Amino acid sequence: MRATTTRLDLARRVASEVIDPEMPMLTLADLGVLRDVRGTGDGRVVVTITPTYSGCPAMATIRGDLVHALRAAGFTDVQVRTTLTPAWSSGWITEAGRRKLADHGIAPPGRPVAPTAGPVPLTLTPRRPVVVCPVCGSVDTELTSEFGATPCKSLHRCRSCTEPFERVKEI
């Protein structure tokens, strides 16, 4: 039984170290896309992932990278499953992932808001989140485009240091 557990631990470690193709400073585990790694008992490894957005163009590459990494580690029968339930949330990005984003000049998404038991306030005007510049730390930033290099990012500019930067959107 221990040999099987050790192999499964290896599969989990290998899968968790696969790099996101759109944000190569993050692993799939950092991003929260890697949901599960299981063994089926007959030697197959089944990896479950959730896309950040439905229709995410990186999913085919992520699948291929997972299969390649696990096969290189000696797993010959690898299956990658995609699940959309529950939907990915930017709250799944790990603290290490948030630090890595900021260290690479990409503003991480805001913190997830905890659900409350009371009434939910209704606002009729959109509220822009406070976006902190990952270069100088200023909150005097502006949105320049809702759409960045990937669907999960937006473009911003810092009014203090004038540097442009991307930000991972909250979902």
Backbone as JSON, one array per atom type, in Angstrom:
{
  "sequence": "MRATTTRLDLARRVASEVIDPEMPMLTLADLGVLRDVRGTGDGRVVVTITPTYSGCPAMATIRGDLVHALRAAGFTDVQVRTTLTPAWSSGWITEAGRRKLADHGIAPPGRPVAPTAGPVPLTLTPRRPVVVCPVCGSVDTELTSEFGATPCKSLHRCRSCTEPFERVKEI",
  "N": [[0.82, -1.19, 0.0], [1.98, 1.26, 0.73], [3.78, 1.79, -1.36], [2.04, 2.41, -3.44], [0.85, 4.74, -2.42], [3.11, 6.39, -2.3], [3.7, 6.6, -5.03], [1.4, 7.93, -5.88], [1.71, 10.28, -4.42], [3.96, 11.25, -5.75], [2.85, 11.68, -8.3], [1.02, 13.7, -7.69], [2.77, 15.72, -6.84], [4.27, 16.18, -9.19], [2.22, 17.01, -10.97], [1.37, 19.3, -9.64], [3.5, 20.99, -10.03], [3.47, 21.8, -12.65], [3.61, 24.39, -15.0], [1.65, 27.33, -15.55], [0.63, 28.17, -18.8], [-0.01, 30.76, -19.66], [0.62, 32.51, -17.62], [3.54, 32.27, -16.68], [4.9, 32.47, -14.27], [3.47, 31.22, -12.39], [2.41, 28.11, -10.96], [0.12, 25.46, -11.83], [-1.08, 24.7, -9.48], [-0.63, 26.98, -7.85], [-2.3, 28.78, -9.15], [-4.74, 27.64, -8.72], [-6.07, 26.05, -10.48], [-5.56, 23.36, -10.71], [-7.27, 20.71, -9.53], [-7.54, 18.06, -8.55], [-5.74, 15.02, -8.09], [-5.65, 11.71, -8.74], [-5.22, 8.16, -8.25], [-6.25, 5.27, -10.02], [-6.03, 2.69, -9.22], [-5.45, 0.73, -11.06], [-3.16, 1.59, -12.16], [-3.56, 3.88, -13.64], [-3.43, 7.44, -13.78], [-5.47, 10.05, -12.84], [-6.17, 13.3, -13.51], [-7.74, 16.23, -12.45], [-8.9, 19.3, -13.62], [-9.85, 22.78, -13.54], [-10.95, 25.34, -15.61], [-9.98, 28.84, -15.69], [-11.69, 30.48, -17.02], [-14.61, 29.65, -18.88], [-14.04, 28.18, -21.94], [-11.41, 28.89, -22.02], [-8.44, 29.56, -23.71], [-6.05, 28.34, -23.05], [-6.42, 25.79, -22.07], [-6.07, 23.41, -23.62], [-3.3, 23.37, -23.93], [-2.54, 23.23, -21.25], [-3.6, 20.7, -20.56], [-2.03, 19.07, -22.27], [0.55, 19.68, -21.26], [0.37, 18.65, -18.65], [-0.01, 15.89, -19.16], [2.39, 15.34, -20.53], [4.34, 15.97, -18.5], [3.68, 14.11, -16.48], [3.99, 11.68, -17.84], [6.72, 11.85, -18.37], [7.62, 11.49, -15.82], [7.2, 8.84, -15.47], [4.62, 7.8, -15.52], [2.45, 6.05, -17.39], [-0.21, 5.82, -18.17], [-2.29, 8.28, -18.38], [-4.92, 10.45, -17.61], [-6.67, 13.41, -18.23], [-9.1, 15.33, -16.84], [-11.67, 17.75, -17.24], [-13.44, 19.91, -15.18], [-16.28, 21.9, -14.59], [-17.68, 22.58, -12.43], [-17.44, 23.09, -9.0], [-17.39, 26.43, -10.35], [-14.32, 27.99, -11.27], [-12.67, 30.25, -9.07], [-11.21, 33.41, -8.39], [-10.43, 33.52, -5.81], [-9.23, 31.12, -5.33], [-6.58, 31.31, -5.94], [-3.44, 30.85, -4.59], [-1.73, 32.13, -1.63], [1.01, 32.21, -2.11], [0.93, 32.26, -4.89], [-0.29, 34.76, -5.32], [1.72, 36.44, -4.33], [3.76, 35.84, -6.17], [2.62, 36.8, -8.55], [2.5, 39.6, -8.01], [5.24, 40.06, -7.62], [6.09, 39.79, -10.2], [5.08, 41.95, -11.48], [2.34, 41.95, -11.96], [-0.81, 42.79, -10.9], [-2.42, 41.16, -8.29], [-5.72, 39.65, -7.97], [-8.4, 41.16, -6.03], [-9.11, 40.35, -2.6], [-11.2, 37.55, -1.81], [-14.58, 38.06, -0.88], [-16.11, 37.36, 2.13], [-19.1, 35.49, 2.58], [-22.09, 36.91, 3.91], [-24.51, 36.74, 6.58], [-26.54, 38.49, 6.7], [-28.55, 41.1, 5.1], [-27.84, 41.86, 1.66], [-26.11, 44.57, 0.4], [-27.42, 46.77, -2.07], [-26.17, 48.2, -4.91], [-26.44, 50.59, -7.42], [-24.69, 51.58, -9.2], [-21.71, 50.79, -10.91], [-18.94, 49.61, -9.03], [-15.6, 50.28, -8.92], [-12.88, 48.19, -8.21], [-10.33, 48.65, -5.7], [-7.21, 48.99, -6.94], [-3.97, 48.03, -6.54], [-0.84, 49.28, -7.41], [1.59, 47.12, -8.66], [4.21, 47.84, -8.88], [4.96, 50.27, -7.49], [3.25, 50.36, -5.32], [1.19, 52.18, -5.04], [-2.24, 53.28, -4.77], [-3.36, 54.89, -6.56], [-4.43, 54.36, -9.32], [-5.47, 53.57, -12.68], [-7.91, 52.08, -14.78], [-7.18, 50.94, -17.97], [-7.96, 49.21, -19.96], [-10.46, 46.75, -20.1], [-9.7, 44.36, -21.06], [-6.98, 42.27, -21.27], [-3.87, 40.7, -22.15], [-4.72, 38.13, -21.9], [-7.94, 36.55, -21.38], [-8.44, 36.59, -18.64], [-7.24, 38.77, -17.51], [-6.83, 42.34, -16.97], [-5.95, 45.65, -18.17], [-4.0, 48.23, -16.72], [-2.9, 51.47, -15.43], [-0.53, 53.14, -13.5], [-0.95, 56.13, -11.82], [0.87, 57.36, -10.2], [3.57, 56.32, -10.52], [3.55, 56.02, -13.21], [3.72, 53.64, -14.58], [2.59, 51.05, -16.74], [0.5, 48.17, -16.14], [-0.64, 44.75, -15.74], [-3.59, 43.12, -14.45], [-4.96, 40.46, -12.62], [-8.24, 39.46, -12.99], [-11.04, 39.57, -10.71], [-13.13, 36.87, -9.98]],
  "CA": [[0.0, 0.0, 0.0], [2.85, 2.43, 0.82], [4.33, 2.07, -2.69], [0.98, 3.08, -4.2], [0.74, 6.09, -1.87], [4.29, 7.11, -2.73], [3.51, 6.9, -6.46], [0.37, 8.96, -5.97], [2.35, 11.51, -3.95], [4.8, 11.71, -6.85], [1.96, 12.21, -9.35], [0.49, 14.98, -7.21], [3.86, 16.7, -6.86], [4.57, 16.49, -10.59], [1.11, 17.79, -11.52], [1.32, 20.62, -8.98], [4.62, 21.81, -10.48], [3.28, 22.2, -14.05], [3.53, 25.84, -15.11], [0.56, 27.88, -16.35], [1.22, 28.68, -20.04], [-0.28, 32.19, -19.86], [1.3, 33.24, -16.55], [4.55, 31.26, -16.35], [5.43, 32.59, -12.91], [2.58, 30.44, -11.54], [2.1, 26.72, -11.25], [-1.32, 25.21, -11.85], [-1.51, 24.69, -8.07], [-0.68, 28.38, -7.41], [-3.45, 29.42, -9.79], [-5.98, 27.01, -8.26], [-6.67, 25.33, -11.61], [-5.39, 21.93, -10.42], [-8.28, 20.39, -8.53], [-7.4, 16.75, -7.94], [-4.9, 14.0, -8.73], [-6.0, 10.41, -8.13], [-4.87, 6.91, -8.9], [-7.44, 4.42, -10.16], [-5.76, 1.35, -8.72], [-4.92, -0.09, -12.14], [-2.0, 2.27, -12.72], [-3.93, 5.14, -14.3], [-3.48, 8.68, -13.01], [-6.54, 10.93, -13.33], [-5.97, 14.67, -13.04], [-8.91, 17.07, -12.69], [-8.59, 20.72, -13.66], [-10.96, 23.69, -13.79], [-10.44, 26.53, -16.29], [-10.3, 30.12, -15.07], [-12.84, 30.96, -17.79], [-15.04, 28.63, -19.82], [-13.48, 28.52, -23.25], [-10.04, 29.37, -21.84], [-7.64, 29.01, -24.79], [-4.87, 27.64, -22.54], [-6.75, 24.47, -21.54], [-5.44, 22.33, -24.41], [-1.88, 23.36, -23.57], [-2.44, 22.73, -19.87], [-3.79, 19.24, -20.63], [-0.83, 18.48, -22.88], [1.69, 19.82, -20.34], [0.17, 17.69, -17.57], [0.26, 14.54, -19.69], [3.84, 15.26, -20.8], [5.09, 15.94, -17.24], [3.43, 12.85, -15.78], [4.65, 10.6, -18.6], [8.17, 11.97, -18.14], [7.86, 10.98, -14.46], [7.02, 7.4, -15.46], [3.22, 7.41, -15.53], [2.14, 5.8, -18.8], [-1.64, 5.96, -18.41], [-2.68, 9.56, -17.77], [-6.16, 11.03, -18.12], [-6.93, 14.74, -17.68], [-10.52, 15.67, -16.9], [-12.03, 19.15, -16.97], [-14.72, 20.08, -14.5], [-16.71, 23.3, -14.54], [-18.46, 22.75, -11.2], [-17.8, 24.5, -8.98], [-16.62, 27.28, -11.25], [-13.09, 28.55, -10.71], [-12.77, 31.57, -8.44], [-9.91, 34.02, -8.15], [-10.1, 33.21, -4.42], [-8.45, 29.87, -5.29], [-5.16, 31.6, -6.13], [-2.79, 30.71, -3.29], [-0.96, 33.29, -1.17], [2.27, 32.18, -2.86], [0.6, 32.7, -6.24], [-0.51, 36.21, -5.26], [3.04, 37.07, -4.2], [4.48, 35.68, -7.43], [2.04, 37.74, -9.5], [2.97, 40.94, -7.66], [6.69, 40.11, -7.87], [6.29, 39.86, -11.65], [4.45, 43.15, -12.02], [0.91, 41.74, -12.26], [-1.58, 42.97, -9.68], [-3.32, 40.04, -8.01], [-7.1, 40.07, -7.75], [-8.76, 41.48, -4.65], [-9.44, 39.22, -1.72], [-12.6, 37.14, -1.86], [-15.42, 38.58, 0.19], [-16.81, 36.29, 2.84], [-20.55, 35.68, 2.56], [-22.67, 37.39, 5.16], [-25.83, 36.18, 6.86], [-27.53, 39.56, 6.64], [-28.93, 41.59, 3.77], [-26.78, 42.23, 0.73], [-26.37, 45.93, -0.07], [-27.64, 46.91, -3.5], [-25.63, 49.43, -5.49], [-26.89, 50.68, -8.81], [-23.57, 52.03, -10.03], [-20.59, 49.86, -10.76], [-17.86, 50.06, -8.17], [-14.29, 49.8, -9.34], [-12.08, 47.73, -7.09], [-9.08, 49.35, -5.45], [-6.14, 48.23, -7.57], [-2.68, 48.48, -6.05], [0.23, 49.15, -8.4], [2.58, 46.14, -8.2], [5.55, 48.42, -9.0], [5.27, 51.24, -6.43], [2.33, 50.19, -4.2], [0.18, 53.23, -5.0], [-3.61, 52.93, -5.14], [-3.78, 55.88, -7.56], [-4.3, 53.64, -10.58], [-6.64, 53.66, -13.55], [-8.16, 51.01, -15.74], [-7.04, 51.4, -19.36], [-8.73, 48.3, -20.79], [-11.01, 45.57, -19.41], [-9.17, 43.16, -21.7], [-5.53, 42.22, -21.34], [-3.3, 39.71, -23.07], [-5.54, 36.93, -21.75], [-9.27, 36.94, -20.9], [-8.53, 36.7, -17.18], [-6.5, 39.95, -17.05], [-7.18, 43.66, -17.47], [-4.79, 46.54, -18.25], [-4.07, 49.39, -15.84], [-1.75, 52.36, -15.4], [-0.35, 53.82, -12.22], [-0.81, 57.58, -11.97], [2.02, 57.82, -9.41], [4.86, 56.0, -11.17], [3.19, 56.01, -14.65], [3.96, 52.34, -15.19], [1.44, 50.2, -17.07], [0.58, 46.82, -15.57], [-1.82, 43.91, -15.87], [-4.19, 42.69, -13.19], [-5.84, 39.29, -12.74], [-9.6, 39.88, -12.61], [-11.77, 38.77, -9.73], [-14.29, 36.11, -10.45]],
  "C": [[0.86, 1.26, 0.0], [3.43, 2.78, -0.55], [3.31, 2.8, -3.56], [0.83, 4.52, -3.74], [1.92, 6.94, -2.33], [4.18, 7.49, -4.2], [2.48, 8.0, -6.65], [0.91, 10.3, -5.48], [3.24, 12.11, -5.04], [3.95, 12.34, -7.95], [1.41, 13.57, -8.94], [1.56, 16.06, -7.25], [4.17, 17.13, -8.28], [3.48, 17.37, -11.19], [1.09, 19.2, -10.92], [2.44, 21.54, -9.43], [4.5, 22.24, -11.94], [2.97, 23.7, -14.08], [2.32, 26.25, -15.96], [1.15, 28.5, -17.62], [1.0, 30.18, -20.27], [0.39, 33.07, -18.8], [2.39, 32.33, -16.0], [5.24, 31.44, -15.0], [4.62, 31.75, -11.93], [2.54, 28.98, -11.95], [0.58, 26.59, -11.32], [-1.89, 25.16, -10.43], [-1.61, 26.12, -7.53], [-1.95, 29.06, -7.91], [-4.79, 28.84, -9.31], [-6.71, 26.26, -9.35], [-6.61, 23.82, -11.38], [-6.3, 21.57, -9.26], [-8.01, 19.07, -7.81], [-6.45, 15.89, -8.76], [-5.18, 12.71, -7.99], [-5.42, 9.26, -8.94], [-6.11, 6.04, -8.97], [-7.22, 3.01, -9.64], [-5.2, 0.43, -9.78], [-3.75, 0.6, -12.84], [-2.3, 3.59, -13.42], [-3.89, 6.29, -13.3], [-4.53, 9.57, -13.65], [-6.35, 12.3, -12.66], [-7.22, 15.47, -13.4], [-8.49, 18.53, -12.59], [-9.87, 21.51, -13.92], [-10.4, 24.93, -14.47], [-10.8, 27.81, -15.53], [-11.53, 30.73, -15.74], [-13.3, 29.8, -18.66], [-14.56, 29.08, -21.2], [-12.07, 29.05, -23.16], [-9.14, 28.73, -22.91], [-6.41, 28.22, -24.32], [-5.16, 26.21, -22.12], [-6.11, 23.32, -22.32], [-3.96, 22.22, -24.07], [-1.68, 22.83, -22.17], [-2.6, 21.22, -19.85], [-2.53, 18.55, -21.16], [0.38, 18.55, -21.96], [1.58, 18.86, -19.16], [0.51, 16.27, -18.02], [1.76, 14.36, -19.91], [4.64, 15.13, -19.5], [4.9, 14.61, -16.52], [4.04, 11.67, -16.52], [6.15, 10.64, -18.41], [8.56, 11.46, -16.76], [7.58, 9.49, -14.35], [5.57, 6.92, -15.42], [2.78, 7.26, -16.98], [0.67, 6.0, -19.14], [-2.16, 7.18, -17.65], [-3.96, 10.05, -18.43], [-6.34, 12.38, -17.44], [-8.4, 15.05, -17.91], [-10.7, 17.15, -16.59], [-13.37, 19.17, -16.28], [-15.02, 21.57, -14.41], [-17.48, 23.61, -13.26], [-17.64, 22.3, -10.01], [-16.89, 25.3, -9.91], [-15.39, 27.82, -10.52], [-13.37, 29.93, -10.13], [-11.36, 32.11, -8.24], [-9.48, 33.85, -6.69], [-9.29, 31.94, -4.28], [-6.97, 30.11, -5.54], [-4.51, 31.6, -4.74], [-2.08, 32.02, -2.91], [0.38, 33.36, -1.92], [2.04, 32.66, -4.29], [0.38, 34.2, -6.31], [0.82, 36.96, -5.15], [3.81, 37.0, -5.51], [3.94, 36.63, -8.5], [2.58, 39.14, -9.25], [4.47, 41.09, -7.94], [7.01, 40.23, -9.36], [5.53, 41.01, -12.3], [3.0, 43.0, -12.44], [0.15, 41.87, -10.95], [-2.48, 41.76, -9.47], [-4.74, 40.54, -7.83], [-7.32, 40.41, -6.28], [-9.08, 40.21, -3.88], [-10.9, 38.84, -1.87], [-13.36, 37.69, -0.66], [-16.17, 37.43, 0.82], [-18.31, 36.54, 2.78], [-21.05, 36.13, 3.93], [-24.06, 36.78, 5.33], [-26.92, 37.23, 6.69], [-27.85, 39.97, 5.23], [-27.71, 41.99, 2.94], [-27.07, 43.64, 0.23], [-26.48, 45.97, -1.59], [-27.07, 48.25, -3.95], [-26.01, 49.44, -6.96], [-25.8, 51.2, -9.74], [-22.42, 51.06, -9.84], [-19.51, 50.46, -9.87], [-16.57, 49.44, -8.66], [-13.52, 49.32, -8.11], [-10.84, 48.61, -6.91], [-7.98, 48.45, -5.99], [-4.81, 48.85, -7.14], [-1.63, 48.25, -7.13], [1.27, 48.17, -7.88], [4.02, 46.67, -8.27], [5.87, 49.3, -7.8], [4.34, 51.14, -5.22], [1.26, 51.26, -4.09], [-1.2, 52.67, -5.35], [-4.18, 53.94, -6.14], [-3.55, 55.28, -8.95], [-5.57, 53.81, -11.39], [-6.7, 52.47, -14.48], [-7.99, 51.6, -17.14], [-7.78, 50.5, -20.32], [-9.21, 47.13, -19.94], [-10.37, 44.28, -19.93], [-7.66, 43.26, -21.84], [-5.08, 41.19, -22.35], [-4.06, 38.39, -23.02], [-6.89, 37.36, -21.19], [-9.36, 37.18, -19.4], [-7.78, 37.91, -16.64], [-7.05, 41.23, -17.67], [-5.92, 44.52, -17.44], [-5.03, 47.79, -17.41], [-2.83, 50.25, -16.0], [-1.73, 53.01, -14.04], [-0.16, 55.3, -12.49], [0.4, 58.12, -11.2], [3.35, 57.58, -10.11], [4.75, 55.92, -12.69], [3.43, 54.67, -15.34], [2.65, 51.65, -15.56], [1.62, 48.83, -16.43], [-0.71, 46.08, -15.84], [-2.33, 43.55, -14.49], [-5.06, 41.47, -13.48], [-7.2, 39.72, -12.2], [-10.16, 38.99, -11.51], [-12.9, 38.04, -10.43], [-14.93, 35.49, -9.23]]
}
